XYZ file of C-alpha atoms in Angstrom:
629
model
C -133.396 -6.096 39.553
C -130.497 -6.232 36.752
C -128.657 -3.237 36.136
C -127.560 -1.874 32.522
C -123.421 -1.161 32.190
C -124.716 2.455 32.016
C -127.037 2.241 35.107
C -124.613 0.648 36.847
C -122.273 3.262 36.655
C -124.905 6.246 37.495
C -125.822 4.351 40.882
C -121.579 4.134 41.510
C -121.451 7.908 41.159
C -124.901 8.379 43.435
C -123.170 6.312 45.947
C -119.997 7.710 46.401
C -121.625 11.383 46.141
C -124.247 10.083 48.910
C -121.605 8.599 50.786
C -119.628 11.750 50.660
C -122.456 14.363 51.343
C -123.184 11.662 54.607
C -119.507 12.317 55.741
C -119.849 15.976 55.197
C -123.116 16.145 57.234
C -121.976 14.414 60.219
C -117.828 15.941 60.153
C -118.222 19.584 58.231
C -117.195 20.522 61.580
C -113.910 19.185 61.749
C -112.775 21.230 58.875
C -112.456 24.416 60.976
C -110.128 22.491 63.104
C -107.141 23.874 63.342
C -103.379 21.965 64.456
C -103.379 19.954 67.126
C -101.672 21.314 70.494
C -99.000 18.812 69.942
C -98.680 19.551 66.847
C -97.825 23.037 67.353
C -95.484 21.715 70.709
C -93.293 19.779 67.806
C -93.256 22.495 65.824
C -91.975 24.994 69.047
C -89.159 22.495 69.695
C -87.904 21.972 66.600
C -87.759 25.890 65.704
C -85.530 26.239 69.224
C -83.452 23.591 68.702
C -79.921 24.303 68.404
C -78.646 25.040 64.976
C -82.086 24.052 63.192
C -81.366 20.691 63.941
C -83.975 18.458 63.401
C -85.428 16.699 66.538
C -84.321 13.139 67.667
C -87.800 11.569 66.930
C -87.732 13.059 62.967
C -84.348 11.769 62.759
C -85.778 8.161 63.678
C -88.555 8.376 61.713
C -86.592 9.201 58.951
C -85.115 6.116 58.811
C -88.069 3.997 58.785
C -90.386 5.327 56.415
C -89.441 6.770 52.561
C -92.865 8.031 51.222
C -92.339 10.723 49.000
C -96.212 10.600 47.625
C -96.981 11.804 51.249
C -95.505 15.051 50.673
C -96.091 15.170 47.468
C -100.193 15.366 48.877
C -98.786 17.991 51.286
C -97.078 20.125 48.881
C -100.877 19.799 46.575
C -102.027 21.365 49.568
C -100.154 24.095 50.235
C -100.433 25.014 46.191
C -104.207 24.719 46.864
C -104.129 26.951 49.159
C -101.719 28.935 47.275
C -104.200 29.490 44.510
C -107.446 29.712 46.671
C -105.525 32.760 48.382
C -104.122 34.370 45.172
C -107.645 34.162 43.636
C -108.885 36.504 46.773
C -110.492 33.207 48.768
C -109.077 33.671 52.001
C -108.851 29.575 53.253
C -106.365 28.386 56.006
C -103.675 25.462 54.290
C -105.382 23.094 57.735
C -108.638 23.280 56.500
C -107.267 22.377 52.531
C -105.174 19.624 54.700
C -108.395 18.489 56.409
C -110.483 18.239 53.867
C -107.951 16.316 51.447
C -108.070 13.964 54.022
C -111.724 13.363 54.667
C -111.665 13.161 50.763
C -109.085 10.028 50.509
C -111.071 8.609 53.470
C -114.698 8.693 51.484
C -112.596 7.555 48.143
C -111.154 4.518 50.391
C -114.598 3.770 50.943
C -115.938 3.883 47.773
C -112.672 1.618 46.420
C -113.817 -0.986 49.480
C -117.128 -0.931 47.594
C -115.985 -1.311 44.352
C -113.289 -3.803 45.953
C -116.034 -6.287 47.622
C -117.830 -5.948 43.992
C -114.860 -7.534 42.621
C -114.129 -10.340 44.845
C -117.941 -11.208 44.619
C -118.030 -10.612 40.729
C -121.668 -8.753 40.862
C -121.750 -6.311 38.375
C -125.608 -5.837 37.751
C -127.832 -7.166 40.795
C -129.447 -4.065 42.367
C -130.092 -5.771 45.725
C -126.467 -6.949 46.264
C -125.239 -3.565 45.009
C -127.142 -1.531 47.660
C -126.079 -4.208 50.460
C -122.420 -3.582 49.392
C -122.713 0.245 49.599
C -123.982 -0.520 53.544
C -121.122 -2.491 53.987
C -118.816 0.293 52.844
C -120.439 2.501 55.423
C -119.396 0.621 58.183
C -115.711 1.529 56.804
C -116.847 5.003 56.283
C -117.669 5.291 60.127
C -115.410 3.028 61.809
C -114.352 4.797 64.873
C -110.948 3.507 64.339
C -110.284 5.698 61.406
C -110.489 8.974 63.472
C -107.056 9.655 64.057
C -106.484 9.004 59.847
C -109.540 11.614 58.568
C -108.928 14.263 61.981
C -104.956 14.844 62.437
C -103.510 15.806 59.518
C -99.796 14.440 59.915
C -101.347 10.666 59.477
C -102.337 10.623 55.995
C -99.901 7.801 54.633
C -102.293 5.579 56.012
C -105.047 6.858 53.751
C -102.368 6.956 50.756
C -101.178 3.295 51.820
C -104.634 1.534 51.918
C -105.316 3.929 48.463
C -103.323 2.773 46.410
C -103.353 -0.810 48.140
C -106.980 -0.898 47.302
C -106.520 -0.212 43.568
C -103.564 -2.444 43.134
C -106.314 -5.402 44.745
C -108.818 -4.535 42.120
C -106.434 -4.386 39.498
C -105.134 -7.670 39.856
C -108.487 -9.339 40.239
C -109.290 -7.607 36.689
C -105.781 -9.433 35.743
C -106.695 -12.542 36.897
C -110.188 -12.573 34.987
C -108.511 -10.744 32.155
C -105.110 -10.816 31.283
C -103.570 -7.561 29.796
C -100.080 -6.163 29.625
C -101.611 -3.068 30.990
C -102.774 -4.031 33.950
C -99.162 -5.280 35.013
C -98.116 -1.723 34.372
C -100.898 -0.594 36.687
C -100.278 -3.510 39.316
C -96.271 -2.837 39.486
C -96.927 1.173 39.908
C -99.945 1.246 42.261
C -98.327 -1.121 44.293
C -95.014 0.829 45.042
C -96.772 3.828 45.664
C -98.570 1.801 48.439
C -95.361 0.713 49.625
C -94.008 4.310 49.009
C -96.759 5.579 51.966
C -96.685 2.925 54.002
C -94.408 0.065 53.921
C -96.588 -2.027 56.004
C -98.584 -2.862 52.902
C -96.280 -5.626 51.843
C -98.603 -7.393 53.332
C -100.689 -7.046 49.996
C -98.006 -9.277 48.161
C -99.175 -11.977 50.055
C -102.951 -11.226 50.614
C -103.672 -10.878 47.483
C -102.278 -14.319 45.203
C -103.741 -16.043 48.418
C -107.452 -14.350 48.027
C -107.517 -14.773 44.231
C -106.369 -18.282 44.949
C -109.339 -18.630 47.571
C -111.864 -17.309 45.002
C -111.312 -20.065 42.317
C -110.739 -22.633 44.931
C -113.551 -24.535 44.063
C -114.002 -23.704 40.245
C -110.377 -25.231 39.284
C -107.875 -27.893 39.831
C -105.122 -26.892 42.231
C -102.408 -26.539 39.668
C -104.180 -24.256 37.528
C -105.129 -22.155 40.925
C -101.351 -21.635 41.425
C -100.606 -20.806 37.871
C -103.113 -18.417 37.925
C -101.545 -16.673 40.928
C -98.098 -17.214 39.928
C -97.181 -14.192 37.585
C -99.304 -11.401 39.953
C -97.521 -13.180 43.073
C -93.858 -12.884 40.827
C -94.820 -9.164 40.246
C -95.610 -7.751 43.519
C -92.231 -9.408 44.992
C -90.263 -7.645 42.819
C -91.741 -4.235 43.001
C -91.387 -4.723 46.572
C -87.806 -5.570 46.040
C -87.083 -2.524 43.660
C -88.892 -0.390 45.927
C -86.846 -1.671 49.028
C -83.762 -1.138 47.027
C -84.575 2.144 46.282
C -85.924 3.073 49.818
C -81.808 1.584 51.286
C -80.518 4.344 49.329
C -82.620 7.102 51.058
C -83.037 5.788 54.311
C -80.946 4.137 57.178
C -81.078 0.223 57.913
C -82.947 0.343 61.482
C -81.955 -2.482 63.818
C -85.337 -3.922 66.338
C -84.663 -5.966 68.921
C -87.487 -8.148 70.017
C -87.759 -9.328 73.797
C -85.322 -12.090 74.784
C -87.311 -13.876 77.431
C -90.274 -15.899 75.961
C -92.464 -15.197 78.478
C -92.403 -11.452 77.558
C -92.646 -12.365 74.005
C -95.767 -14.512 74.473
C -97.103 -12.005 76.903
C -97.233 -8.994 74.276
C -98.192 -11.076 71.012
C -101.568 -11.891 73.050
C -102.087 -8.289 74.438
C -101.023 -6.737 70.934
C -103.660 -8.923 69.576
C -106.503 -8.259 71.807
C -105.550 -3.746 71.232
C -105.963 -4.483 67.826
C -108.890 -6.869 67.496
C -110.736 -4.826 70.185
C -110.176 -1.634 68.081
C -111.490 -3.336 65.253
C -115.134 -5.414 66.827
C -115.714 -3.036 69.934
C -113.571 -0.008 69.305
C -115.685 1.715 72.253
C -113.393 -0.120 74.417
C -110.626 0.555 72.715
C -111.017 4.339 72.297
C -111.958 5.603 75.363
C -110.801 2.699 77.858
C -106.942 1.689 77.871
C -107.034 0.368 81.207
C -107.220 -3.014 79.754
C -104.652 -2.958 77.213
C -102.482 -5.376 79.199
C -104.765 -7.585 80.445
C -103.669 -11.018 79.502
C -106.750 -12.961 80.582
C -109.321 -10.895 78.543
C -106.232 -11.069 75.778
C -106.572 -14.853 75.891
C -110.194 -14.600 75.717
C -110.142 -12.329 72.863
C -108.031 -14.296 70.709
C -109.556 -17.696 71.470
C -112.688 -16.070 70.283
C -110.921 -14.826 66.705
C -109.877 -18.445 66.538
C -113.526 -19.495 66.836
C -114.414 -17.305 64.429
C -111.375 -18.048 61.925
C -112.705 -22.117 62.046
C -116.058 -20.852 61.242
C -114.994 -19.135 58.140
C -112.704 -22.075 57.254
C -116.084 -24.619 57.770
C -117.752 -22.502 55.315
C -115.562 -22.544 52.928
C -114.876 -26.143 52.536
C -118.187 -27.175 53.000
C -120.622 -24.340 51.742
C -117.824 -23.269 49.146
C -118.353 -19.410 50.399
C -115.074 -18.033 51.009
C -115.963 -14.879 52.134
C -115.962 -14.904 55.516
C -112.446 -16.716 55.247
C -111.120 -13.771 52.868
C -111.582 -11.728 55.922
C -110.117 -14.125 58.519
C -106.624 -13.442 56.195
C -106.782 -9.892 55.706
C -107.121 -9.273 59.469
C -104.379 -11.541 59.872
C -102.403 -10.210 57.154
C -102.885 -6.505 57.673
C -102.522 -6.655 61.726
C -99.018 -8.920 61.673
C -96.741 -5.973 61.006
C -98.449 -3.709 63.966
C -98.815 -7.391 66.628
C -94.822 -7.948 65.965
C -94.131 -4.641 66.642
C -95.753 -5.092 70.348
C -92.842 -7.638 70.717
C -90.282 -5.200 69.926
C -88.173 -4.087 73.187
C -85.947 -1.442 71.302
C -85.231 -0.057 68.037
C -89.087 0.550 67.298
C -89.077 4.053 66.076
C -92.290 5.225 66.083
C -94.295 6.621 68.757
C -96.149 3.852 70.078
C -95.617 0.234 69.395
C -99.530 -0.002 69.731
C -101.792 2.957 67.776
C -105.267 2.623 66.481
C -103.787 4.236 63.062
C -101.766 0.868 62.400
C -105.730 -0.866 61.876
C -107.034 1.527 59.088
C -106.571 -0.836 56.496
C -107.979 -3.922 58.700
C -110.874 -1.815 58.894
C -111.817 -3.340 54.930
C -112.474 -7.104 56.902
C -115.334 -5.590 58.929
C -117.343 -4.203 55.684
C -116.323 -7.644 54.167
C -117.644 -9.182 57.302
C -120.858 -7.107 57.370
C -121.754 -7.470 53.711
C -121.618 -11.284 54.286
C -124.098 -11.169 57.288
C -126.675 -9.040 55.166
C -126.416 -11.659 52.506
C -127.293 -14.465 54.040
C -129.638 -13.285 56.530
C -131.920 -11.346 54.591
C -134.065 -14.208 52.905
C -136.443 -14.328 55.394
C -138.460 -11.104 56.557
C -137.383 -11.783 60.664
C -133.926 -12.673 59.702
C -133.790 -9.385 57.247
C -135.498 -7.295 59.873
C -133.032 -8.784 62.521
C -129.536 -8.017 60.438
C -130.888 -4.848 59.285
C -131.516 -3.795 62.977
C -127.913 -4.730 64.027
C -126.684 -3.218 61.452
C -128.425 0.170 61.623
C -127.467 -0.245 65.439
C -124.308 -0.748 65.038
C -123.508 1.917 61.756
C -125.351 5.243 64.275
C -122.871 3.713 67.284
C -120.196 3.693 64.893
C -121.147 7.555 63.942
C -121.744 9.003 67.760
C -118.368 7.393 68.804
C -116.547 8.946 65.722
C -118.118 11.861 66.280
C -117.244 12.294 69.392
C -113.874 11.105 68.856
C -113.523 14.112 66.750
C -113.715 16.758 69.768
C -109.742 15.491 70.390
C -108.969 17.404 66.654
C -110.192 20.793 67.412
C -107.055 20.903 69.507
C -105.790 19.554 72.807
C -106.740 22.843 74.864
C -110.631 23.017 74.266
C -110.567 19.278 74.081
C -109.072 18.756 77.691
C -111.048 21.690 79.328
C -113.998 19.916 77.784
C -113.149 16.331 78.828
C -112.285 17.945 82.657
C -116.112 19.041 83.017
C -117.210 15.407 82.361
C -114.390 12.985 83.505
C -112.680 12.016 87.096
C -109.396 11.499 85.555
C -106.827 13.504 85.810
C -106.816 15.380 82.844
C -107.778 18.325 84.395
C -104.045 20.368 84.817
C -104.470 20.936 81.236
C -107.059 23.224 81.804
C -103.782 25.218 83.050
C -101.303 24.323 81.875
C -102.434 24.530 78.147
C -103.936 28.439 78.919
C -100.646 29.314 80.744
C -98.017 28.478 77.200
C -101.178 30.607 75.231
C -100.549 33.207 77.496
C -96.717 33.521 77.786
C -97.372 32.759 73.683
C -99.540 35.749 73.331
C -97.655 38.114 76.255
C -100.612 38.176 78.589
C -99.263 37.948 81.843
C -102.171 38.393 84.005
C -103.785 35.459 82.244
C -100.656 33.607 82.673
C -100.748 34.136 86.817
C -104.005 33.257 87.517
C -104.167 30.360 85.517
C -100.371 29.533 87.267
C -101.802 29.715 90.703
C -104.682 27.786 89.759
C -102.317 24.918 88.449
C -99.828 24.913 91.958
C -103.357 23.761 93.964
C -103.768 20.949 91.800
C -100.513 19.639 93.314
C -97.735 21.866 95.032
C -94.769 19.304 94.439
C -95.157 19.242 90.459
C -92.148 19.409 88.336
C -93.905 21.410 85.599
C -95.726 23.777 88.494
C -92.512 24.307 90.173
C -90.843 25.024 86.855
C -93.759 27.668 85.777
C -93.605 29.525 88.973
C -89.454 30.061 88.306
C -90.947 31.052 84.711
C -92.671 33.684 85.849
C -90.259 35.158 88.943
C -87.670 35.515 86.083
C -90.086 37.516 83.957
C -91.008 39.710 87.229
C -87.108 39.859 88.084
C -88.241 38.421 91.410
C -85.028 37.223 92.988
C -86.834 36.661 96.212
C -89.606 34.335 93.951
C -86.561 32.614 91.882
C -84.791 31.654 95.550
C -87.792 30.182 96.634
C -88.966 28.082 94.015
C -85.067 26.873 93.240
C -84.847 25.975 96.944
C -88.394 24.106 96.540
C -86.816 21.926 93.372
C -83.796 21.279 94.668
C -85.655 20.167 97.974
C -87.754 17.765 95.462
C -85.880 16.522 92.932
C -82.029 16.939 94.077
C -82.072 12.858 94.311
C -83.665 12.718 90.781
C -81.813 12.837 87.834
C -84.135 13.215 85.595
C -85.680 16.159 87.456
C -82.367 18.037 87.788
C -81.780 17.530 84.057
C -85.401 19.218 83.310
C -84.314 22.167 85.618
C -80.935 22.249 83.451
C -83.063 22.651 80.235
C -85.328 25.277 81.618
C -82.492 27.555 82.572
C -81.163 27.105 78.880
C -84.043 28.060 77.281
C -84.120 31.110 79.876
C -80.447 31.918 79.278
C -79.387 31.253 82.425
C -76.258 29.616 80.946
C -74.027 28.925 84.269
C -76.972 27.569 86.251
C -77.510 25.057 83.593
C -73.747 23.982 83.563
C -74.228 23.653 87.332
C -77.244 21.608 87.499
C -75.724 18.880 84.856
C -72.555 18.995 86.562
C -74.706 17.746 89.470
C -76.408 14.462 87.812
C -72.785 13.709 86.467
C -71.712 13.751 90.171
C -75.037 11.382 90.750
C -73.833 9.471 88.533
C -70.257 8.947 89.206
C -71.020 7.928 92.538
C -73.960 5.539 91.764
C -71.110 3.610 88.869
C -68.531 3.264 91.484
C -70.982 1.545 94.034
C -71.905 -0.709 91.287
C -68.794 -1.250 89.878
C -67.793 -2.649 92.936
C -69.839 -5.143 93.483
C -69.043 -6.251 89.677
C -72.258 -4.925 87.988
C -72.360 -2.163 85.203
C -74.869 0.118 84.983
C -76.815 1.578 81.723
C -77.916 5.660 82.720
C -81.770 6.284 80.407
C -83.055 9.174 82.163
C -81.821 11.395 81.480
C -79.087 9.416 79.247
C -75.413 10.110 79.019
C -74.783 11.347 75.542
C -78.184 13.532 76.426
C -76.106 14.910 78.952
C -73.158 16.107 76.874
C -75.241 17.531 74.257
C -76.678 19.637 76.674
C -73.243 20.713 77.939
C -72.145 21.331 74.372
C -75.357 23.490 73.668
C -74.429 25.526 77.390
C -70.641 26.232 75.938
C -71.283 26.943 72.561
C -73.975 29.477 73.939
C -71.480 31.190 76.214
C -69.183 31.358 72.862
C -66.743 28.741 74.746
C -66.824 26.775 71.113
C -63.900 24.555 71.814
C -65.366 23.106 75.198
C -68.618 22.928 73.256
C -67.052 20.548 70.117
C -65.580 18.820 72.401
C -68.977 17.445 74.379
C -70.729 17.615 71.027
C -68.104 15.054 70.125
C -68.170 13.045 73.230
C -72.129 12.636 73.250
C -71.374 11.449 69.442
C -69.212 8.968 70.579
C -71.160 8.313 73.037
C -74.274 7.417 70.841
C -73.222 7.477 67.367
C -76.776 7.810 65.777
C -76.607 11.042 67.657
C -76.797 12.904 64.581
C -78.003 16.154 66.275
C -75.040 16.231 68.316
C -72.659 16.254 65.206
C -74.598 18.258 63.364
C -73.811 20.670 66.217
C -70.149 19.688 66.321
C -70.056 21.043 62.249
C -71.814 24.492 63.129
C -68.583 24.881 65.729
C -66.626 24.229 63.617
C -67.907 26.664 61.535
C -67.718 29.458 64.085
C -63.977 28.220 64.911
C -63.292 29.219 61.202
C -62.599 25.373 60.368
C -64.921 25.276 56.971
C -63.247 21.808 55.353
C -63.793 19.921 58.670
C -67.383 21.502 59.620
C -68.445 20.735 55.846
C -67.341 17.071 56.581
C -69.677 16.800 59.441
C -72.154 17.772 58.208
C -72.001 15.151 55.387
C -71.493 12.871 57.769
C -74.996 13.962 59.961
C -77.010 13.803 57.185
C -75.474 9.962 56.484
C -77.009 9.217 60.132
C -80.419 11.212 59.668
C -81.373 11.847 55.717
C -83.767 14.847 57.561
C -80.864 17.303 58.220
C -80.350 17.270 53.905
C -82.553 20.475 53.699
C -80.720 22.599 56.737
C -77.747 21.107 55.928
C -77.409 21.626 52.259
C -77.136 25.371 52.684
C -74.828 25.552 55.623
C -72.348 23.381 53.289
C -72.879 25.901 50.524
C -72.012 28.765 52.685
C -69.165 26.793 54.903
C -67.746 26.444 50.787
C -67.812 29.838 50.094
């Protein structure tokens, strides 16, 4: 059946509102999810930290990423809410937050739609139509988007693939159609995509190369290149400005990829198989990570993509269908960035090298994938009945996994009290931990106890246990509690750096200033003596956990807490020196200076933190405007 311009653009607006009352019914849920428990456990540490200083991980990330449409979406948010709230609709900014999310997600999906349309060039055929909106499904539901639509902080991947999406379509309407305006378009979609995520450079490639797939067989080769040239031209240089403009706002961030080959082979074939797992059995790769290093079922898994990749290339040359090959690339393309970064051995910033998030736009191959099987096996009834089985099979899997996925969202402390009814693991001391910081959060100490004592039987020699039972002696004013416990730490961890160092913090954040000093005074003694036995037998030695500059900061945060503010510049100085990205340390160093009465040097530091990490501009900004006063 052939569709009229105007009927085809009533059946795009029945789609995407079917598509998006299909997301609602399934996920209305989510939007009374509130912040994750980490997210509020960020939150916690930043607010404590010394002098408002940003933490260590913003400062990092700060460096690698300059999108300032993501928080331009964040501050649309909080105006939404603004308004909904001033108009006498009481709404929480998470569930505004949420829902602008699930909203980008079902527009992504409705752009892969109108996407596959466009690299097809069906405009009018009913049947072909419908089978595209089922394809787009399958990228509605994809498991491996639930960490993009469910935690809030993770939108740039929506905004990335956005924005990637529309700069696609409007360079296949340049390629068909040449207009000045569509460069416009091109040029600004395109650094916005860049803007959210850089890892969509990947588009300046992808797309000249899919464009020059598509007429393949229609022209001669020289007129195929031609006819990429300009849009290829364009998006290099937008990605240029933009990378200008992105050196001026954010540091140059040094990775260092493994040195032996062996390791570097080794984690290209196990960053492969995380991400093509995620993508063709993301059961697997959601709720099993035992796996994720397994090199033989990583050689498997890639031989099998290879397969698959000759397939596609058979097809094209010889059936002309480039489809399936378009796919092949834009797997390749949009998983290269995330399968280097599994080779990195330092200098990564983010969280993890490997994260399901990094595959959201990957996700657009499987609907391409999908809406290539339904084409060409539905022109017989067993065939039709046969793909339309899988794919109904595998579109409700797709559902109950994300839906499921979901329960993570509502937030860490019903999620792992759930997930300790049902699993072996040992997830279960958060059903104690997480109730015991709600309780010292809300004041209720009897809560707090019982769920304490239920915690030490899960394991009696427990850092964290140990460190909650001193927690709660202190509050009592127990001295006989606080002697045993210390004794009990000390009796477990005085051999362990890294266990004396948490004890250090703990009496910090409890004020117990001079037991802190003690206990890092004790790991530098460690320390000292483990150099000189090393030293001696001509080896150095490199101290991570806890590391030295940590160490100094620490000491720095002790002194200038006990007003001793020229001991404290000095170790905020030393860890500096120590670690010169250490931009929290001299950020500290500037706010003693302050309180020493030495404005012209303190303001000078704190230019020079907010060189290191562009994130301190906000704090710092108004402690230079007072220091100049």
């Amino acid at each position: 059946m052939k569709l009229t311009n105007s009927q085809n653009k009533i059946f795009e607006y029945c789609i995407y509102l079917i598509a998006f009352g299909l997301f609602i019914f399934f996920f209305k849920h989510t939007l009374d999810y509130g912040r994750t428990y980490d997210d509020d456990a960020l939150l916690d540490q930043f607010t404590r930290s010394p002098g408002d200083a940003k933490l260590i991980s913003s400062f990092l990330y700060a460096k690698f990423h300059f999108y300032p449409v993501y928080f331009l979406t964040h501050e649309l948010d909080n105006f939404l809410t603004f308004l909904f709230n001033f108009s006498g609709i009481e709404i929480l900014n998470t569930k505004i937050a949420k829902f602008t999310n699930i909203f980008l997600h079902v527009t992504n999906s409705f752009l892969v739609y109108l996407f596959i349309k466009k690299i097809l060039r069906i405009e009018s055929n009913l049947r072909d139509n419908i089978l595209i909106f089922l394809s787009s499904l399958i990228f509605l539901f994809h498991p491996i988007t639930s960490q993009i639509i469910f935690n809030i902080t993770t939108r740039n991947e929506s905004l990335a693939l956005f924005f990637g999406l529309l700069t696609f379509i409007y360079c296949l309407n340049n390629a068909y159609d040449k207009k000045f305006i569509n460069y416009l378009f091109i040029a600004l979609l395109f650094f916005l995509s860049l803007c959210s995520k850089l890892m969509t450079i990947y588009l300046a490639g992808l797309i000249p190369l899919t464009i020059f797939l598509l007429n393949f067989h229609q022209i001669n080769l020289k007129e195929n290149f031609k006819k990429n040239f300009d849009i290829f031209i364009l998006l290099c240089v937008t990605f240029f400005v933009y990378y200008y403009l992105r050196s001026v706002f954010t540091e140059k961030n040094d990775i260092f990829f493994y040195d032996s080959f062996n390791d570097l082979l080794f984690y290209f074939f196990t960053s492969s198989k995380f991400y093509l797992i995620g993508l063709f059995y993301p059961f697997e790769h959601i709720y099993v990570y035992a796996t994720n290093y397994d090199l033989n079922l990583s050689f498997i898994l890639f031989t099998l993509f290879i397969i698959y990749s000759i397939f596609a290339t058979y097809l094209f040359f010889n059936k002309k269908d480039p489809i399936l090959l378009i796919s092949v690339f834009w797997i390749i393309a949009s998983l290269t960035l995330p399968v280097i970064f599994g080779m990195v051995d330092k200098g990564f910033p983010l969280i993890s090298n490997l994260a399901e998030r990094y595959q959201y736009s990957s996700v657009v191959a499987i609907s391409i994938i999908f809406f290539w099987i339904l084409k060409n096996l539905s022109n017989h009834l067993y065939k039709k009945t046969l793909a339309l089985s899988f794919y109904c099979l595998i579109l409700f899997s797709c559902i109950f996994i994300l839906y499921d996925r979901s329960k993570v969202y509502i937030d860490n402390y019903t999620f792992m009290t759930e997930t300790d009814e049902k699993s072996p693991k040992n997830v279960h001391r958060y059903s104690f931990s997480v109730p015991m910081r709600n309780a010292v959060k809300n004041n209720d100490w009897t809560a707090y106890k019982f769920n304490l004592y239920q915690f030490y039987q899960l394991n009696t020699k427990f850092d964290e246990v140990i460190l909650e039972f001193l927690r709660y002696f202190i509050h009592e004013e127990n001295e006989v509690g606080i002697k045993f416990f210390e004794d009990e730490f000390e009796k477990q961890f005085k051999d362990k750096p890294y266990g004396i160092f948490k004890l250090a913090r703990f009496y910090v954040f409890n004020e117990e200033y001079q037991k802190a000093e003690n206990e890092i005074k004790k790991i530098f003694k460690q320390y000292d003596k483990i150099k000189k036995q090393l030293e001696a037998s001509g080896k150095k030695v490199t101290f991570l956990d806890p590391p030295i500059d940590d160490l100094y900061f620490e000491l720095g945060k002790i002194n200038f807490y006990q007003k001793n503010y020229d001991k404290a510049l000095e170790n905020f100085k030393t860890a500096n020196v120590i670690n010169p990205l250490h931009a929290t340390a001299l950020y500290n160093a500037a706010i003693t200076l302050k309180k020493l009465g030495l404005n012209k040097e303190a303001t000078q530091l704190y230019k020079d933190a907010i060189e290191i990490n562009p994130f301190l501009r906000e704090t710092a900004n108004n402690l230079i405007a007072n220091t100049n006063e």
